[in-house]
Short mmCIF file of C-alpha atoms and ligand atoms in Angstrom, two decimals:
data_model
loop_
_atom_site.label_atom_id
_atom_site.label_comp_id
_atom_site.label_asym_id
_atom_site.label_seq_id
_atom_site.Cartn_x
_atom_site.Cartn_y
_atom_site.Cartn_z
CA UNK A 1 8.47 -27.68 19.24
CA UNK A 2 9.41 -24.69 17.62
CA UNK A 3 6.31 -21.74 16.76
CA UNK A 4 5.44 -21.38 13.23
CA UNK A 5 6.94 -18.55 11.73
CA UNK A 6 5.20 -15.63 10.34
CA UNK A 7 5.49 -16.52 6.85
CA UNK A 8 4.22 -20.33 7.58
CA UNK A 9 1.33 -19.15 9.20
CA UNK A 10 0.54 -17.21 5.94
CA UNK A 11 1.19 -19.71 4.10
CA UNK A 12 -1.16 -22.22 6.15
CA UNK A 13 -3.53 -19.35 6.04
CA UNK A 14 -3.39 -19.26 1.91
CA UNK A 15 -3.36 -23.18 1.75
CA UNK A 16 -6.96 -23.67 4.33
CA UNK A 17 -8.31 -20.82 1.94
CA UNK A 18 -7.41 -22.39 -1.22
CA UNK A 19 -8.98 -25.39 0.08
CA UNK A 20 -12.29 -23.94 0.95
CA UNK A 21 -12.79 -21.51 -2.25
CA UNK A 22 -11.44 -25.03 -3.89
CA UNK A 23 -14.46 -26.91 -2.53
CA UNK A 24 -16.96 -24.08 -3.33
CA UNK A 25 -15.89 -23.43 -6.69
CA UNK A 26 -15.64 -27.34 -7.41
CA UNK A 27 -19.21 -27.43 -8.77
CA UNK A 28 -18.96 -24.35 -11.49
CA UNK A 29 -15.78 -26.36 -12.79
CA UNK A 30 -18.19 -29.65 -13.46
CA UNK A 31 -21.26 -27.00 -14.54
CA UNK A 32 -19.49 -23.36 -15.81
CA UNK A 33 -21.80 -20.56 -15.12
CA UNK A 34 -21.75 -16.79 -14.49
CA UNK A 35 -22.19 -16.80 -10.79
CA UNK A 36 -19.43 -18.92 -10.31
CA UNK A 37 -17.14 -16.99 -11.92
CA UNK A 38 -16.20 -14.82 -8.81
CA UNK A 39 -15.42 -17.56 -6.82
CA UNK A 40 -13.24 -18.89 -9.57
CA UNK A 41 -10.91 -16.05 -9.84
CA UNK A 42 -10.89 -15.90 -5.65
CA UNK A 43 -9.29 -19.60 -5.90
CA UNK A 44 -6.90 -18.53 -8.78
CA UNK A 45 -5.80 -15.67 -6.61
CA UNK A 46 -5.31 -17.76 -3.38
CA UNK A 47 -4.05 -20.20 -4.81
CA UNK A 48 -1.18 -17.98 -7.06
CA UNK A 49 -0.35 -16.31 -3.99
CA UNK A 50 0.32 -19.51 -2.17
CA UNK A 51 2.31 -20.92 -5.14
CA UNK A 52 4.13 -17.69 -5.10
CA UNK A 53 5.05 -17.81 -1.26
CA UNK A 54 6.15 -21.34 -1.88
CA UNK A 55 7.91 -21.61 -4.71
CA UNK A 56 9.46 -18.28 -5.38
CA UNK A 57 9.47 -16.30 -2.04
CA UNK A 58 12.98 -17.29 -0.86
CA UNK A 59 13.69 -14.80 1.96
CA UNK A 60 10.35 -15.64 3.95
CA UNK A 61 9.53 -12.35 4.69
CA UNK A 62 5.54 -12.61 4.09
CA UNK A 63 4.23 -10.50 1.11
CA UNK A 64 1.59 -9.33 2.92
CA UNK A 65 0.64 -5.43 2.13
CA UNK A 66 0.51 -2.76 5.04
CA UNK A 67 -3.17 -2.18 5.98
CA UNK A 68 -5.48 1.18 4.93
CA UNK A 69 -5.57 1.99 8.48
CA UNK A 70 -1.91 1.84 9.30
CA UNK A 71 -1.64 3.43 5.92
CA UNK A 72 -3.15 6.22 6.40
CA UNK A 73 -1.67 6.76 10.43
CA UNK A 74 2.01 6.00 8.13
CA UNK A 75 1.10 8.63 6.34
CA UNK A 76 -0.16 10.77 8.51
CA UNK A 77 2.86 10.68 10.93
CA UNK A 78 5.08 11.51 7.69
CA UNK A 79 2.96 14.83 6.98
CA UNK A 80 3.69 15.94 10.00
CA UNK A 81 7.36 15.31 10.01
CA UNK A 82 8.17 16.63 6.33
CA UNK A 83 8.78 20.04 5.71
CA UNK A 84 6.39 21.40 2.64
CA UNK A 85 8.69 24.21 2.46
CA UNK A 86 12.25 22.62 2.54
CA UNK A 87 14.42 23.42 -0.32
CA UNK A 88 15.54 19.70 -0.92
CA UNK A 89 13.06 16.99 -1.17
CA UNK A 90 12.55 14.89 2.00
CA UNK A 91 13.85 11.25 1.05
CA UNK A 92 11.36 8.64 2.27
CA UNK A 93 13.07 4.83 1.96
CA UNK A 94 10.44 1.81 2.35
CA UNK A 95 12.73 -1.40 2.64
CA UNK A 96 10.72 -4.12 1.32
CA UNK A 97 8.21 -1.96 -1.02
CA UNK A 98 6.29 -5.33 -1.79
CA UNK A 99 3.49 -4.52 -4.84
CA UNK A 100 3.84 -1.04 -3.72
CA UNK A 101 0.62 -0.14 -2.26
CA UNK A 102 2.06 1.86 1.00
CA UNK A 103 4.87 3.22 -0.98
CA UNK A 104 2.49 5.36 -3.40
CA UNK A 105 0.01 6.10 -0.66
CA UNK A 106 3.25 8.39 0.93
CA UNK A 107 4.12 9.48 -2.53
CA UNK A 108 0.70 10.82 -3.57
CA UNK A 109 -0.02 12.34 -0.47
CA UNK A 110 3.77 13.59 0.04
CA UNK A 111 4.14 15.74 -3.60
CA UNK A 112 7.17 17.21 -2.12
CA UNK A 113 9.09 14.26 -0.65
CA UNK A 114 10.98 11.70 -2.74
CA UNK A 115 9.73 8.39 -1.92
CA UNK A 116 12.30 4.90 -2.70
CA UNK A 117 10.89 1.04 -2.60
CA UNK A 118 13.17 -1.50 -2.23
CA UNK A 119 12.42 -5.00 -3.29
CA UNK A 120 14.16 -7.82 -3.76
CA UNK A 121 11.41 -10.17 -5.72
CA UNK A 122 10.94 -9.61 -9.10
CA UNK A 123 7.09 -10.45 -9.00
CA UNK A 124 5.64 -7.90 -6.84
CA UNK A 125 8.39 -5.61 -7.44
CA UNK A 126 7.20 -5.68 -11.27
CA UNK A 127 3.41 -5.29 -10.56
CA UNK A 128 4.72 -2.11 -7.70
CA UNK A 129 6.91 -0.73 -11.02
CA UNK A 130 3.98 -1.37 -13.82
CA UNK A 131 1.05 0.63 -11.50
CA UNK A 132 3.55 3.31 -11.07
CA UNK A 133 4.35 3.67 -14.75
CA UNK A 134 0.31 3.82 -15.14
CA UNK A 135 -0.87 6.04 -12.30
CA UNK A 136 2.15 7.14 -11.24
CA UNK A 137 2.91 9.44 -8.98
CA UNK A 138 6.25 11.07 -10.22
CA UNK A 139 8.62 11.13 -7.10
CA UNK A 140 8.27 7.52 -6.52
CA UNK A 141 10.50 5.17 -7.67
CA UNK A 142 11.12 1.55 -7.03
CA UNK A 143 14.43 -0.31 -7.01
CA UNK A 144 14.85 -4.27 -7.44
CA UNK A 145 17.62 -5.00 -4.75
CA UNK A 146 18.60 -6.39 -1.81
CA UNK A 147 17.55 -4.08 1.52
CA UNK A 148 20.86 -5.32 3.09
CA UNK A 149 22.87 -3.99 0.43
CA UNK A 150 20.57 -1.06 0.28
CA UNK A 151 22.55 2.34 1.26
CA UNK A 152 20.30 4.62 3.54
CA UNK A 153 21.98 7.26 4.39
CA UNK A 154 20.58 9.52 2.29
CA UNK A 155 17.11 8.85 3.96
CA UNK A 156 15.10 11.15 6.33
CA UNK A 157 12.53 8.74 7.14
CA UNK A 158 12.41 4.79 6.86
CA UNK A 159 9.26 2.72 6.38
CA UNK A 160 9.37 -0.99 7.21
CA UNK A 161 7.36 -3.94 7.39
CA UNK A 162 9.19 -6.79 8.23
CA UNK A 163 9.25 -9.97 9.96
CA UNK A 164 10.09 -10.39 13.94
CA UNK A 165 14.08 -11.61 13.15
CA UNK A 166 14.47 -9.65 9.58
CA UNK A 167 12.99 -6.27 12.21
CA UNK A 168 15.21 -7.53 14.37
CA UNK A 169 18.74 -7.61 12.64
CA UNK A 170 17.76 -4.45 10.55
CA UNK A 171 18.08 -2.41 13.61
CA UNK A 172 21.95 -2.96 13.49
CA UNK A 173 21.85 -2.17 9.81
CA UNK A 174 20.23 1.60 10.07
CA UNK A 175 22.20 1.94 13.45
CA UNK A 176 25.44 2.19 11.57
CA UNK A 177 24.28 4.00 8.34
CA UNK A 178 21.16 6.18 9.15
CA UNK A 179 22.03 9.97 9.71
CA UNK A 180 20.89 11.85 12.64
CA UNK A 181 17.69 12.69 13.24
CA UNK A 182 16.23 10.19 10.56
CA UNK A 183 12.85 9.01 11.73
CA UNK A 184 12.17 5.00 11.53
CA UNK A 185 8.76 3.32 11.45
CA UNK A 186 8.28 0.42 11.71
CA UNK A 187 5.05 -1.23 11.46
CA UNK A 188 4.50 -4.46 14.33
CA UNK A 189 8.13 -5.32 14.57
CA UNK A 190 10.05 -3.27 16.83
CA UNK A 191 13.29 -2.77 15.56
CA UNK A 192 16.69 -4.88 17.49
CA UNK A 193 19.74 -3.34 18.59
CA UNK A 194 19.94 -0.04 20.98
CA UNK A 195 17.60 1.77 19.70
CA UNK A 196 15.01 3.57 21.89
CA UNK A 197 11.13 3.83 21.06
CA UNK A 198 10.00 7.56 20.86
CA UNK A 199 6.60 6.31 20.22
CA UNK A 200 3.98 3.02 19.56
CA UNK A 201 1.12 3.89 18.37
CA UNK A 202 -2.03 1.05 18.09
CA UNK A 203 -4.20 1.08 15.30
CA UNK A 204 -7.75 -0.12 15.27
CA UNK A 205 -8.32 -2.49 13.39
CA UNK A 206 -9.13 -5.84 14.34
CA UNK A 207 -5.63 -6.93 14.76
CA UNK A 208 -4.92 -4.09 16.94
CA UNK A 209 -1.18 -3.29 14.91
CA UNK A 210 1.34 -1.58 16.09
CA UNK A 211 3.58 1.28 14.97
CA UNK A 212 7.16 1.82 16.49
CA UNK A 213 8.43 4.79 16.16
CA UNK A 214 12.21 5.94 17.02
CA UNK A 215 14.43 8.67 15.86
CA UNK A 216 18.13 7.99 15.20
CA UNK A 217 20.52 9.95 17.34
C1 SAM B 301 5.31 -7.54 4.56
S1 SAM B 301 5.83 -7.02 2.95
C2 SAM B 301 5.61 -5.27 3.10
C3 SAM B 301 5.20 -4.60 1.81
C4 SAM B 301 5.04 -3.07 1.89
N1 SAM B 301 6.15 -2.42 2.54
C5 SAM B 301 3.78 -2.69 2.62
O1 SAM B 301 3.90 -2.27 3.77
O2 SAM B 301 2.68 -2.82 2.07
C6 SAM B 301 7.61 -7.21 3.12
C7 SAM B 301 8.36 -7.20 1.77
O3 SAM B 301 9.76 -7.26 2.03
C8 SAM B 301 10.36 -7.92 0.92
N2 SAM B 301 11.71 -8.37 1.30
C9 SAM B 301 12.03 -9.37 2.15
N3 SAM B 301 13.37 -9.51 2.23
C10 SAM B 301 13.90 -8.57 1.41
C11 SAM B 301 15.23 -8.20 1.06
N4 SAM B 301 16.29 -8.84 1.58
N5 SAM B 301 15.42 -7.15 0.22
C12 SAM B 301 14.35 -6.49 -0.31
N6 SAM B 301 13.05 -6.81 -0.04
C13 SAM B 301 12.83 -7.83 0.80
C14 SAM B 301 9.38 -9.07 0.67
O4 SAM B 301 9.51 -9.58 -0.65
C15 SAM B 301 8.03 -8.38 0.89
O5 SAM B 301 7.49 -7.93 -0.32
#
């Protein structure tokens, strides 16, 4: 028997909790009241999500956001690497931007660097493009494409968050196109192809995630 992948165990995940805020919201739905509203919009959520990965999520990568803990160590390892005083912007490329949220975290803390989401479904990448409109910060910018047809060359640093075969085959793309010196994170997929870890760092949080860390050569 083959494992489940990534994206069916999310979607197993969103089904069992649709089920259970589903059963405990079953009794505001016969009797509306205040105090069930909460666990009303909880099942809407869950349960839009799960349509969502279902229905309309057709490259089964899992839409699942980048945590505030590897966040912050994302961002954190960026800081370090990008040059405040550098007379062009540095160029910061998240393939797979998803609604956005790790993508403006590097933007707002990075005022200097130029910060690019990719993604390829119009839902999140519309919510991702709306909150920056709002809040913005200015030198991010989201793009609605395809990462494989994505040209990175431009980019200084990459940010991914993939799944294990998507991690896997991406390592051949940003072999061939990234420019020397261009630093790659990826977070709990390490990258395929011949590429050599310069770092993994763990983050504590209760999955224990990990960060891969190369540099092309
Ligand atoms: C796990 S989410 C990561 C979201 C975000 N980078 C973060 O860390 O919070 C991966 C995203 O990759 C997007 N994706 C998958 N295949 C893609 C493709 N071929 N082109 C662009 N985006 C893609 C998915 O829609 C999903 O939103």
């Amino acid at each position: 028997m083959t494992p489940p992948t990534n994206h069916k165990r999310l979607i197993l995940i969103y089904l069992l909790l649709s089920l259970w805020l589903g059963l405990l919201a079953l009794p505001f739905l016969h009797a509306p009241s205040w105090a069930g509203l909460p666990i009303l919009l909880c099942w809407g959520a869950v349960t839009l999500r799960l349509l969502f990965e279902v229905t309309l999520n057709r490259h089964r990568v899992p839409t699942l956001a980048t945590s505030f803990r590897m966040c912050q160590k994302i961002v954190a390892v960026l800081q370090k690497e990008a040059n405040p005083a550098a007379k062009t912007p540095f160029k910061i490329i998240d393939l797979g931007s998803g609604r956005g949220g790790l993508a403006h975290a590097i933007a707002a803390t990075l005022p200097n660097a130029e910060v690019t989401g990719v993604e390829l479904a119009r839902i999140p990448y519309l919510e991702s493009v709306a909150l920056q409109r709002l809040f913005g910060p200015r030198n991010l910018s989201y793009e609605q494409k395809d990462f494989w047809s994505f040209d990175c060359r431009q980019a200084d640093a990459i940010v991914l968050y993939l799944a294990p075969v998507t991690a896997q085959k991406m390592g051949e793309k940003l072999a061939r196109e990234l420019k020397p010196g261009c630093l790659v994170l990826s977070h709990t997929f390490p990258l395929g192809g011949n590429w050599t870890e310069t770092e993994t760092l763990t983050i504590h949080t209760p999955f224990k995630e990990k960060l891969h860390l190369y540099r092309h050569p």
